[in-house]
Coordinates of C-alpha atoms in Angstrom, one line a residue:
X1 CA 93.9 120.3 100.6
X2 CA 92.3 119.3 96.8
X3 CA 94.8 118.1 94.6
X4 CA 93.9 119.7 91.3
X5 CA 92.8 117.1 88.7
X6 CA 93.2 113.8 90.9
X7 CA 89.9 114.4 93.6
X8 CA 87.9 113.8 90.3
X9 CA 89.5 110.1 89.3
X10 CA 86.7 108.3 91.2
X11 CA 84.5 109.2 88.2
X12 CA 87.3 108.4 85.6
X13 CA 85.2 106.2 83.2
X14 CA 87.7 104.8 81.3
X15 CA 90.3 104.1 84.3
X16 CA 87.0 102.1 86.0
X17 CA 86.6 100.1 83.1
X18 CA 90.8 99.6 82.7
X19 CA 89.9 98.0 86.6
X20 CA 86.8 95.9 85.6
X21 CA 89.1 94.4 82.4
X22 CA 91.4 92.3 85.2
X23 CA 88.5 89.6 86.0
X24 CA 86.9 87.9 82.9
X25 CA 86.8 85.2 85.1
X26 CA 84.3 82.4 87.3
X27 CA 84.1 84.4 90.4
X28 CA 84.5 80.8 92.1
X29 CA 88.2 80.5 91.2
X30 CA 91.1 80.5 93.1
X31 CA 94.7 81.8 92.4
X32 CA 97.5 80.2 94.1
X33 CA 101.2 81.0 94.2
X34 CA 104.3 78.9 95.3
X35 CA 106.1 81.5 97.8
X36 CA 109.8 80.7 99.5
X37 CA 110.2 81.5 103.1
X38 CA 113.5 82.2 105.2
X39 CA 114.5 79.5 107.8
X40 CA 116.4 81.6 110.0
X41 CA 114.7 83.1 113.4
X42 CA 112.7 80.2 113.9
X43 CA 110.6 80.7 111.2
X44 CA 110.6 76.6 110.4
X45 CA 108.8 76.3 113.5
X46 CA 106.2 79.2 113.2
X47 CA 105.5 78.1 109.8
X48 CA 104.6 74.7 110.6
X49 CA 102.4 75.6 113.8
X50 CA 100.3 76.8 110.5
X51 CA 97.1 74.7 110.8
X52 CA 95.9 75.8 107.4
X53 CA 97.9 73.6 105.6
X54 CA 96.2 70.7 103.9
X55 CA 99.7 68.9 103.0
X56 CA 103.5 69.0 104.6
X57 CA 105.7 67.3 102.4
X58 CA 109.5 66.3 103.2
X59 CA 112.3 66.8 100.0
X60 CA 115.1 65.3 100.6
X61 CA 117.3 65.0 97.0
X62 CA 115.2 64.7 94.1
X63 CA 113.2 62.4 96.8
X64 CA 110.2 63.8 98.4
X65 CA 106.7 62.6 100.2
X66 CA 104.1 63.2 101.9
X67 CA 104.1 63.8 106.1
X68 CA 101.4 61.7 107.7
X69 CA 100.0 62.7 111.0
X70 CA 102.1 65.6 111.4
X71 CA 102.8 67.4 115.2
X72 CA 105.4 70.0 116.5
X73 CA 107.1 68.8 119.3
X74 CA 109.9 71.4 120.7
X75 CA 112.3 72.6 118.1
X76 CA 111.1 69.2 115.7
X77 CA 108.6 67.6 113.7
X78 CA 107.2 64.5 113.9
X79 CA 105.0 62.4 111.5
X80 CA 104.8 59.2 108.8
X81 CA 106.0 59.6 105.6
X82 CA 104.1 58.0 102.5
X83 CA 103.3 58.5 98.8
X84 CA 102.4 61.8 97.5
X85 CA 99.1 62.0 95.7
X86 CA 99.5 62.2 92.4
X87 CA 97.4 65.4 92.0
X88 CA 98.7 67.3 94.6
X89 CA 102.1 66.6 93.5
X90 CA 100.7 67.9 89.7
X91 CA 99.6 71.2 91.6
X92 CA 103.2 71.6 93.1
X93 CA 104.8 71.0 89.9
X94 CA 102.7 74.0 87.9
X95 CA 103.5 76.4 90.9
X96 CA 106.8 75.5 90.2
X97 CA 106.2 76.7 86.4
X98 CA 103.5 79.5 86.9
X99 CA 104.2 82.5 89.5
X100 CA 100.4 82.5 89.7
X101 CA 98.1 80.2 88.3
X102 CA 94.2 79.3 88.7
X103 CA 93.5 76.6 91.2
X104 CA 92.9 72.9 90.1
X105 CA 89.7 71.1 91.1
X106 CA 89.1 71.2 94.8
X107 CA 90.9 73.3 97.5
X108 CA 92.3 70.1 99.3
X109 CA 94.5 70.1 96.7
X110 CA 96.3 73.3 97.7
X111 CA 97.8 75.2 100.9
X112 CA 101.3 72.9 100.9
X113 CA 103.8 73.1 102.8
X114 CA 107.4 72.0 101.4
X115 CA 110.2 71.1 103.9
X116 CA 113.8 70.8 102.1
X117 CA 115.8 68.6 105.0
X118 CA 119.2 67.5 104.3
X119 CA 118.7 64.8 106.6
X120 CA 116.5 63.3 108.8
X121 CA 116.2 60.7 111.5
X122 CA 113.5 57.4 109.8
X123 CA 112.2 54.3 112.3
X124 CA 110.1 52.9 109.0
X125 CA 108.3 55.4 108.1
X126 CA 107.7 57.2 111.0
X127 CA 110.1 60.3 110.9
X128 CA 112.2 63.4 113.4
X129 CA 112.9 66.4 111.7
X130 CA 114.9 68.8 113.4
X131 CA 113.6 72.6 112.3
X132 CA 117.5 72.8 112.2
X133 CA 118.2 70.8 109.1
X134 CA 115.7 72.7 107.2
X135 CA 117.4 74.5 104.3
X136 CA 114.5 75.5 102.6
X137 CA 110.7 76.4 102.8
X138 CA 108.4 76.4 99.8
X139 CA 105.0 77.7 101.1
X140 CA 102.3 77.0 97.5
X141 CA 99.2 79.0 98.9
X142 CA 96.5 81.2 98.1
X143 CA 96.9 84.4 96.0
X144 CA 95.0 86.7 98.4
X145 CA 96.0 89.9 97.1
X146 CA 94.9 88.4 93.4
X147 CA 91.9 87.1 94.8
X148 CA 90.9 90.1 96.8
X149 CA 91.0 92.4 93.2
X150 CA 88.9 89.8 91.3
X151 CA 86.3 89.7 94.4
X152 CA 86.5 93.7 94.6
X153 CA 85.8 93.4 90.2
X154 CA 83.1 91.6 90.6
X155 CA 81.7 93.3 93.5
X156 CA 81.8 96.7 91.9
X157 CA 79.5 95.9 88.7
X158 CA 79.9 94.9 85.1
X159 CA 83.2 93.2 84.3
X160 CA 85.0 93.6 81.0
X161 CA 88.6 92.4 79.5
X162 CA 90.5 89.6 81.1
X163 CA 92.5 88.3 83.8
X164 CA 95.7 88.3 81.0
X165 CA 95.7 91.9 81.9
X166 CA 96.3 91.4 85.5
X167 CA 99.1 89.0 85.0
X168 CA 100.9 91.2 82.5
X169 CA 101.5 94.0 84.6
X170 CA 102.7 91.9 87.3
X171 CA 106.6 92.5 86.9
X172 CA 108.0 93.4 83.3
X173 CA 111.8 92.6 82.6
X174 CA 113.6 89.2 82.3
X175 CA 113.0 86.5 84.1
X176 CA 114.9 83.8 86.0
X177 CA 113.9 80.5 86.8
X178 CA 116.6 78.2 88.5
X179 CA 117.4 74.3 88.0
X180 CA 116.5 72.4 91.5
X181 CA 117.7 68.8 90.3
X182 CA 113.9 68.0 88.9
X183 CA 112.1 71.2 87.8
X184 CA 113.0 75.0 86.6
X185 CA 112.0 77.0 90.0
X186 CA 110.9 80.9 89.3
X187 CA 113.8 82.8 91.5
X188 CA 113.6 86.1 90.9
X189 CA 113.6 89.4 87.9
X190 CA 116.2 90.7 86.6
X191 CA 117.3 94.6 86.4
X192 CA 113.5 95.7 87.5
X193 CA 113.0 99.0 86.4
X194 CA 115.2 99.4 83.8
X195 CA 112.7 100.2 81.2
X196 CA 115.2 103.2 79.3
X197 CA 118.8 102.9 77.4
X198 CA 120.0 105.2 80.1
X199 CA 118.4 103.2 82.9
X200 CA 120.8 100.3 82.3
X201 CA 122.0 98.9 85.5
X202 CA 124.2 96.5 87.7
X203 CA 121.8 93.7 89.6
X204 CA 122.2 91.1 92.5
X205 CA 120.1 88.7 93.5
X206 CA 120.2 85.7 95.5
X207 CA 120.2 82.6 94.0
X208 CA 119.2 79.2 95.9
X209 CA 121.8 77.0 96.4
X210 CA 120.3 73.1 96.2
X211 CA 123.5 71.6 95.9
X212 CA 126.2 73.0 97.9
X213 CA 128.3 70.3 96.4
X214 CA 128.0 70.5 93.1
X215 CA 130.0 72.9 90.9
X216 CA 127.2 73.1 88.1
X217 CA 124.3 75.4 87.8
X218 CA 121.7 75.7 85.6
X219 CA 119.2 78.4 85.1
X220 CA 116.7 79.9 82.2
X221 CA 116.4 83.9 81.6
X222 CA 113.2 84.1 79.6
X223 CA 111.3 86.8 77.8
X224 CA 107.7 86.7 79.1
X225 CA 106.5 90.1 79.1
X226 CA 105.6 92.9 75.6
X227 CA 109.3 93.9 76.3
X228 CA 112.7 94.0 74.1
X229 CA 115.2 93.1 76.8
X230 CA 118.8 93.6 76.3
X231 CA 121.0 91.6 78.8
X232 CA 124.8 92.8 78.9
X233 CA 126.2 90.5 81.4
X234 CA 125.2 87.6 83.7
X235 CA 127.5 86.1 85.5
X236 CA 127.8 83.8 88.9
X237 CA 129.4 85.6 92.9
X238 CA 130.4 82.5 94.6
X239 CA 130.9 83.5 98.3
X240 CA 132.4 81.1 100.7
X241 CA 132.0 82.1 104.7
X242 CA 131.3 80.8 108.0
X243 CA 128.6 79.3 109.2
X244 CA 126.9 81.8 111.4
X245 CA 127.4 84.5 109.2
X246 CA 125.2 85.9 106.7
X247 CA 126.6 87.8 103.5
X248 CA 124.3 90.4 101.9
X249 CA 125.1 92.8 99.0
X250 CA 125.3 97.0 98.5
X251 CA 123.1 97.7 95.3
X252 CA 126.9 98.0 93.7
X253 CA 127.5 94.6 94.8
X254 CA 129.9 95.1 97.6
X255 CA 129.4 92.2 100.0
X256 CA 128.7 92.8 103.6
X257 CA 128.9 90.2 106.8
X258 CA 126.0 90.3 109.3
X259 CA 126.5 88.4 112.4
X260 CA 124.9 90.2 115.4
X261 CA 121.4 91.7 114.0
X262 CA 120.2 94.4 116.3
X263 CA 116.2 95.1 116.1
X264 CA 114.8 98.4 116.4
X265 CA 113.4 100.1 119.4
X266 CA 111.0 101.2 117.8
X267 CA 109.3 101.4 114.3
X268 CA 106.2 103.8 113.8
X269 CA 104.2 104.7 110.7
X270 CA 102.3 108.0 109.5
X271 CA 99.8 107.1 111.5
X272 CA 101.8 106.6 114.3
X273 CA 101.2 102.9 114.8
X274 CA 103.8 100.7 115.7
X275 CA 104.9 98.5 113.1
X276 CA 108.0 96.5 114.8
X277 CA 105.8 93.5 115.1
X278 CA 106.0 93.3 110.5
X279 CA 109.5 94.3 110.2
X280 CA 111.2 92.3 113.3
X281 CA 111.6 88.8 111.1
X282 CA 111.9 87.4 107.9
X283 CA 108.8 85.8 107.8
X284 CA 106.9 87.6 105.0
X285 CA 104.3 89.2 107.2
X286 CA 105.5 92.9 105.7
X287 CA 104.9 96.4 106.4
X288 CA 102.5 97.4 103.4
X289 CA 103.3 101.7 103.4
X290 CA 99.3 101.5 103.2
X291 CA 99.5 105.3 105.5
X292 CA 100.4 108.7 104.2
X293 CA 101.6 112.1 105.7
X294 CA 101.1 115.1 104.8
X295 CA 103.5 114.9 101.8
X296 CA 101.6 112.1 100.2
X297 CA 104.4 109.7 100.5
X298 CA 104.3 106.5 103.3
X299 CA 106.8 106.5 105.9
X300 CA 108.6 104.0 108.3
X301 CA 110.5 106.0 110.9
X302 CA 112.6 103.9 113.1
X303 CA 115.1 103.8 116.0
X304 CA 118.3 101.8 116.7
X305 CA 120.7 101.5 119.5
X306 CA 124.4 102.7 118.6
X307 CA 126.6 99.7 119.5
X308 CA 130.8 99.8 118.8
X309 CA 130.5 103.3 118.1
X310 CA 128.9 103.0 115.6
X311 CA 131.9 101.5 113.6
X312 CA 131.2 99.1 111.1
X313 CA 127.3 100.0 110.8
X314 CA 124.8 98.8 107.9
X315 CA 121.2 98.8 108.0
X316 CA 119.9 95.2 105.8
X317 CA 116.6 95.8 104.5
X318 CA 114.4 92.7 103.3
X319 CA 111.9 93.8 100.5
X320 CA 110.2 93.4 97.1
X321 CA 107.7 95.7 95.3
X322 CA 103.7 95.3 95.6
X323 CA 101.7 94.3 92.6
X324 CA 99.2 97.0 93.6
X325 CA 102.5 99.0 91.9
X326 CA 101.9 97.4 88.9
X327 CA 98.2 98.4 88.8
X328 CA 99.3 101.8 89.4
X329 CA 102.2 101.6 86.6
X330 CA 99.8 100.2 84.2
X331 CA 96.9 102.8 85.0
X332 CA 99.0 105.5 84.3
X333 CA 100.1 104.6 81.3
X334 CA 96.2 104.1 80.4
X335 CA 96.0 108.0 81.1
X336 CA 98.7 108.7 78.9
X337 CA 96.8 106.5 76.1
X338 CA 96.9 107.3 72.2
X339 CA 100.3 109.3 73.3
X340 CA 102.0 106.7 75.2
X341 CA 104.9 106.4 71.7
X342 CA 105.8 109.4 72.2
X343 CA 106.0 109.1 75.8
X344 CA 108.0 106.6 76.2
X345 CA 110.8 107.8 73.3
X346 CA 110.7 111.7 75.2
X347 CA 111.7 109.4 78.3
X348 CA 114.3 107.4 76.3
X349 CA 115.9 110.5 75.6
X350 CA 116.4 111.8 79.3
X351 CA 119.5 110.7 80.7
X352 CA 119.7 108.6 84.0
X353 CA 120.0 111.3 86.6
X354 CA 116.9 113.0 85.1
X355 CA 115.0 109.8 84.9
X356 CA 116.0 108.7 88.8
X357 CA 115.2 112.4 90.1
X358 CA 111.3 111.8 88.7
X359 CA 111.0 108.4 90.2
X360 CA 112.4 109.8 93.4
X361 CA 110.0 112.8 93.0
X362 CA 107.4 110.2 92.9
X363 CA 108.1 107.5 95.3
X364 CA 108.6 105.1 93.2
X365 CA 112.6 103.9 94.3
X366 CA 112.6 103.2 98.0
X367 CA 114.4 106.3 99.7
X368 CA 116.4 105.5 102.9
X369 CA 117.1 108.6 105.0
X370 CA 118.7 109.4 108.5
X371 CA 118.0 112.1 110.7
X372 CA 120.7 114.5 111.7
X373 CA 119.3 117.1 114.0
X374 CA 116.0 118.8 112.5
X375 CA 117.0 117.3 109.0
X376 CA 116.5 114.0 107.4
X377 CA 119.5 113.6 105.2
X378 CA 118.9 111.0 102.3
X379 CA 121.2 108.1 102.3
X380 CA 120.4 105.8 99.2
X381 CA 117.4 104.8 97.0
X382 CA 117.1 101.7 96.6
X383 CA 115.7 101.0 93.3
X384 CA 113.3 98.7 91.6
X385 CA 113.7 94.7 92.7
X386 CA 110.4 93.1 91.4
X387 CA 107.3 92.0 92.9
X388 CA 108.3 87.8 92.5
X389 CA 110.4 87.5 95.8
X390 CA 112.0 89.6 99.1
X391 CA 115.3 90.7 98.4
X392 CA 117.9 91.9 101.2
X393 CA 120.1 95.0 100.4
X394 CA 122.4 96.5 102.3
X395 CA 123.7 100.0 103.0
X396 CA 126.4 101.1 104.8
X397 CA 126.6 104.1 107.0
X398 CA 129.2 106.5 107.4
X399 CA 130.5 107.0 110.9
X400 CA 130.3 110.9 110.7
X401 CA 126.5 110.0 110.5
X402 CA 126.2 108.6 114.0
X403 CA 126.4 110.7 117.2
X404 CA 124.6 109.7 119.6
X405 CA 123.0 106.7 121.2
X406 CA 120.3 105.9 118.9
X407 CA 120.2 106.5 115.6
X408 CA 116.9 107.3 113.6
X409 CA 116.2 106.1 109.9
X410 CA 113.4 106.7 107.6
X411 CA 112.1 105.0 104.5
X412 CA 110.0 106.8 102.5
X413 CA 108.3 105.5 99.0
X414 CA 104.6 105.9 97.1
X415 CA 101.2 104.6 99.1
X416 CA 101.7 100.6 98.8
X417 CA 104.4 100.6 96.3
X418 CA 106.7 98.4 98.5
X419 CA 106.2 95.6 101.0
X420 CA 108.9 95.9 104.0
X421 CA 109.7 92.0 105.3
X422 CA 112.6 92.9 107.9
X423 CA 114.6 95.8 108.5
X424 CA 117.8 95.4 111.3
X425 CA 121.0 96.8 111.9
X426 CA 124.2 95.2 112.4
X427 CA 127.9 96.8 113.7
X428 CA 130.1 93.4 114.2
X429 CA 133.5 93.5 112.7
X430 CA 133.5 92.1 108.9
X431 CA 134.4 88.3 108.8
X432 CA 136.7 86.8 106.3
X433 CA 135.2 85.0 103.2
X434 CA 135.8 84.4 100.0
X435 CA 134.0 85.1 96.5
X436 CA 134.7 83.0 93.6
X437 CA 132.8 85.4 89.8
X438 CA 132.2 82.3 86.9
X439 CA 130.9 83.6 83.7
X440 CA 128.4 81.5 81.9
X441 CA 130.1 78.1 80.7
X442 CA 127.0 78.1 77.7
X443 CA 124.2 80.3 77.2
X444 CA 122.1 78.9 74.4
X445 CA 118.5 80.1 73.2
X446 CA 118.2 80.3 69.1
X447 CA 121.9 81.2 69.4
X448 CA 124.9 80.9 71.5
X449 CA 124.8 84.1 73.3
X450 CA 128.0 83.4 75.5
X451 CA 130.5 86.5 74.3
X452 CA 127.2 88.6 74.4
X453 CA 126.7 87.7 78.2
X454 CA 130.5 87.3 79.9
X455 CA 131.9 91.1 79.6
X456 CA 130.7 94.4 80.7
X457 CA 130.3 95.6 76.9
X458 CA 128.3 97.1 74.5
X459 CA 127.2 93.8 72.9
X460 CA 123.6 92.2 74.5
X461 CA 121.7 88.9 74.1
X462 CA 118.5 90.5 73.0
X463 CA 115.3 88.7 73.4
X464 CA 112.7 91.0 71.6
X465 CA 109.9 88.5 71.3
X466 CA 107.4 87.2 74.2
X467 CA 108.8 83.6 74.7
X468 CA 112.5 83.9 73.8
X469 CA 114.9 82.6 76.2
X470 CA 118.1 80.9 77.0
X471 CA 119.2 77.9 79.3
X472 CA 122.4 79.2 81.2
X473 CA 124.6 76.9 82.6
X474 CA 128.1 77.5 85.3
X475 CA 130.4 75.6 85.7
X476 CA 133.5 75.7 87.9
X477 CA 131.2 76.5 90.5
X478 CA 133.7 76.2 93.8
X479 CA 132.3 73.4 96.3
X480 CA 131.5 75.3 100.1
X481 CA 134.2 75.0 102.2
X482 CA 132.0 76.0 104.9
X483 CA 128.9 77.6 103.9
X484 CA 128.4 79.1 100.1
X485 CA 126.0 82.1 99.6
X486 CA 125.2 82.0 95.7
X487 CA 124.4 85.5 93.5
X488 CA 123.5 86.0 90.1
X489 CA 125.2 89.6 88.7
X490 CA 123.0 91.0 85.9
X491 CA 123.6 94.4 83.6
X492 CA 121.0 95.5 81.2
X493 CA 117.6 96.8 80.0
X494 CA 114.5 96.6 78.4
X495 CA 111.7 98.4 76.5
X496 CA 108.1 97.9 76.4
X497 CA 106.6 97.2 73.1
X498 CA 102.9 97.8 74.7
X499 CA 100.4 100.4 73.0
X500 CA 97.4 102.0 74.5
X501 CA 95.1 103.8 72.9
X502 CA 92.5 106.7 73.7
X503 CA 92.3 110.5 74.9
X504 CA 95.3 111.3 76.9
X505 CA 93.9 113.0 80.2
X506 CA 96.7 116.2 80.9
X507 CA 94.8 117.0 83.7
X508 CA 95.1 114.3 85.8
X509 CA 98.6 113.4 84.2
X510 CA 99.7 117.0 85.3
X511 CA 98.9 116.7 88.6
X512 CA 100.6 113.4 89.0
X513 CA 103.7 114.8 88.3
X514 CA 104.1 116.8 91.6
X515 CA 105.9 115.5 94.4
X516 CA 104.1 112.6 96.2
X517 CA 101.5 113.0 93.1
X518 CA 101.8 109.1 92.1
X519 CA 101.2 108.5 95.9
X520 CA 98.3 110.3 96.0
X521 CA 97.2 108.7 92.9
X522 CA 97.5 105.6 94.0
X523 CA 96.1 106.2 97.3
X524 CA 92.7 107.6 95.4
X525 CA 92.5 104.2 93.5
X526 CA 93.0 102.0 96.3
X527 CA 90.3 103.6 98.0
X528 CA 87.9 104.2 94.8
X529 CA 88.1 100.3 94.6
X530 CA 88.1 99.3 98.3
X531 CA 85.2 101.3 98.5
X532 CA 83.5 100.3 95.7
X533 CA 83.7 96.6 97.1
X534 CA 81.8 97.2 100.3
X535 CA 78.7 99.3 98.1

């Protein structure tokens, strides 16, 4: 059936050109991007049977080199360490500083593998590594997705704008980069997607621990976007627990134990391809929602066995949004144009329910469902978490939900708005732990900003200025007892302070707004462009 307005967009002038203006570029270069990787089910070992790395390097401390002559052998790996080349330790230290930055010199240079070890067996320099001492993986690697648009750009004809375009719309709100002992390390975003007053909102998100030991931690939440951000609280969970058990948050911050993950049965798409083989580990080889049904939105429906009657049940979902979103975000607000001002403050005045029930109306929040009889009752939405790294949320299910043997879930969300890493169940009994909140012992940027950050309030460190930021540092930070899970708790907000200019297109805007609209939107410009690259 024709969607009124949006089966034209193909032949949307302006919206082509918007696309051209992301690749002022030497269609030679290469983007790279520093990625962290899970080291739990066995992932270590799968990573490093990757022969497309040019460089393994061991950290150990502040200490690391290069792996000579590296092999797998069972659950280790094997190999001589030596010096690092200078250059490819400078092209390690700006993906440390830049979530995406343009290759240097030769492609040798790039594709590293970084093993954290917190020991390891040494004969001289020939070195075991046990894929069990791995606490961390840094993957610095090829920007494919970034790539593929500027090679679609180029493909398609004439090329206007830059690639500052494309990097701005990546992920708006602040950012958090996180001390490892040598460098600031870009963790995560902060409070995605609250871009209103009214959209203010609790956040958690991992934080890597490098020093399990140590009762400091230092971070940096920076301004780097056209946004007034507004941060009402950060502060520091603490959660002490056992070894083999793994603590994951509710989007309200509750903390839940996993022990005993149980995969689904099966895992189908709209088109009904299986898709158990993206969503079975945390490995970042992700479901992409890149199919539709007939409602425009992209679906995952999956089954699960009922164990322990279902007592104690929570579904952990392992996620992040897609940049494609960002494209999306940032093309829509072209549409809107010379009228975007008023827009936005008409938006500003809509209070959060209003706001939520038009994201949800266009697939923009994540929308976690469960089937009860012919109906698919919705559970939770799990909102905005950026595009930087996968987050794991959890969501508890009430008993009076489950009533059979298998229970069926569905996730439901815009065409390629979201990338889906893992999704599991898990029904063991919850484990005792501890959790330890520190509020900032300084937060300094052109100010202290301490009192601003450690209470729930009305007062805010704002950073309304591209560039502003503030070092944070905890202390107090309780030693692990047995095994410390670190969060960061954020509140706040921010407002773009972009403009666009031009004809607004109603039309096409009007036809957006109807349910699965934005999919379908989206879905048109994916394949305008993909199209467009094989002319």
């Amino acid at each position: 059936m024709k969607k009124s307005g949006l089966h034209k967009y193909p032949s949307n002038m302006r919206i082509s050109t918007l696309f051209m203006a992301l690749v002022m570029m030497v269609s030679s270069c290469t983007f790279y991007q520093n990625v962290t990787r899970s080291t739990i089910n066995n992932s270590v070992k799968r990573t490093a049977h990757n022969d497309n790395f040019n460089h393994i390097i061991v950290h150990n401390g502040n200490a690391y080199w290069n792996l000579r002559f590296p092999r797998v052998k069972d659950e280790f790996i094997i190999g001589e360490l030596e010096p690092l080349n200078p250059m490819v330790d400078s092209c390690y230290r700006l993906s440390l500083t830049k979530k995406i930055y343009r290759g240097k010199g030769d492609d040798h240079l790039h594709n590293q593998l970084h093993l954290h070890v917190d020991e390891f067996e040494a004969n001289g320099n020939q070195v075991v590594i046990p894929f069990a001492n791995v606490t961390k993986i840094e993957v610095e690697k090829e920007k494919r997705g970034l790539n593929l648009l500027v090679n679609t750009a180029i493909t398609a004809g004439p090329i206007v704008g830059g690639l500052t375009l494309f990097l701005a719309i990546v992920c708006g709100c602040p950012h958090n980069y996180v001390y490892d002992g040598n460098n600031y390390y870009f963790n995560n975003t902060l409070f995605t997607g609250a871009n209103a007053p009214s959209l203010e909102r609790d956040d958690f998100k991992f934080l890597p621990d490098f020093f399990p030991d140590s009762s400091t931690y230092r971070m940096i939440i920076k301004n780097e976007e056209k946004e007034i951000q507004y941060t009402n609280l950060l502060e520091m969970i603490a959660i002490d627990h056992a070894m083999d058990v793994k603590v994951v948050p509710t989007q309200n911050g509750r903390i839940l134990t996993v022990q005993s993950p149980v995969l689904p049965v099966s895992a189908k798409n709209d088109a009904g391809e299986d898709a158990t083989l993206y969503i079975s580990s945390e490995d970042d080889l992700f479901y992409g929602f890149d199919k539709t049904g007939a409602d425009d939105f992209s679906h995952i429906f999956a089954k699960f066995p009922v164990q322990n009657d279902g007592k104690n049940a929570k579904v952990v979902l392992r996620a992040k949004n897609s940049q494609w979103a960002g494209l999306v975000n940032r093309s829509f607000n072209t549409l809107v144009g010379k009228n975007y001002s008023k827009w936005k403050k008409k938006n500003h005045s809509k209070s959060a329910a209003e706001l939520n029930a038009i994201r949800e109306k266009s697939g923009i929040p994540l929308l976690f469902s469960i089937r009860q009889g012919e109906n698919w009752i919705p559970l939770e939405a799990v909102q905005l978490v950026g595009d930087i790294a996968y987050n794991d949320v959890a969501i508890a299910i009430p008993e009076k939900y489950i009533t059979g043997e298998t229970l069926e879930v569905k996730l439901s969300t815009g065409f390629k708005f979201w990338e889906l890493d893992a999704l599991y169940m898990d029904y063991s009994e919850p484990t005792d732990f501890s959790v330890t909140t520190i509020t900032p012992s300084s937060v300094i940027g052109t100010t202290n900003c301490k009192s601003e950050v450690s209470n729930d309030d009305h007062e805010y460190m704002i950073h309304s200025s591209k560039g502003d930021s503030a070092i944070v540092e905890f202390s107090n930070v309780p030693p692990a007892m047995e095994k410390r899970t670190l969060l960061l708790h954020s509140k706040g907000y921010y407002t773009s302070t972009e403009e666009y200019n031009g004809k607004t297109e109603w039309k096409t805007i009007a036809a957006i707004r109807r349910a699965g609209g934005l999919s379908y939107f989206s879905k048109t410009l994916f394949e305008h462009y993909s199209n467009a690259a094989k002319r």
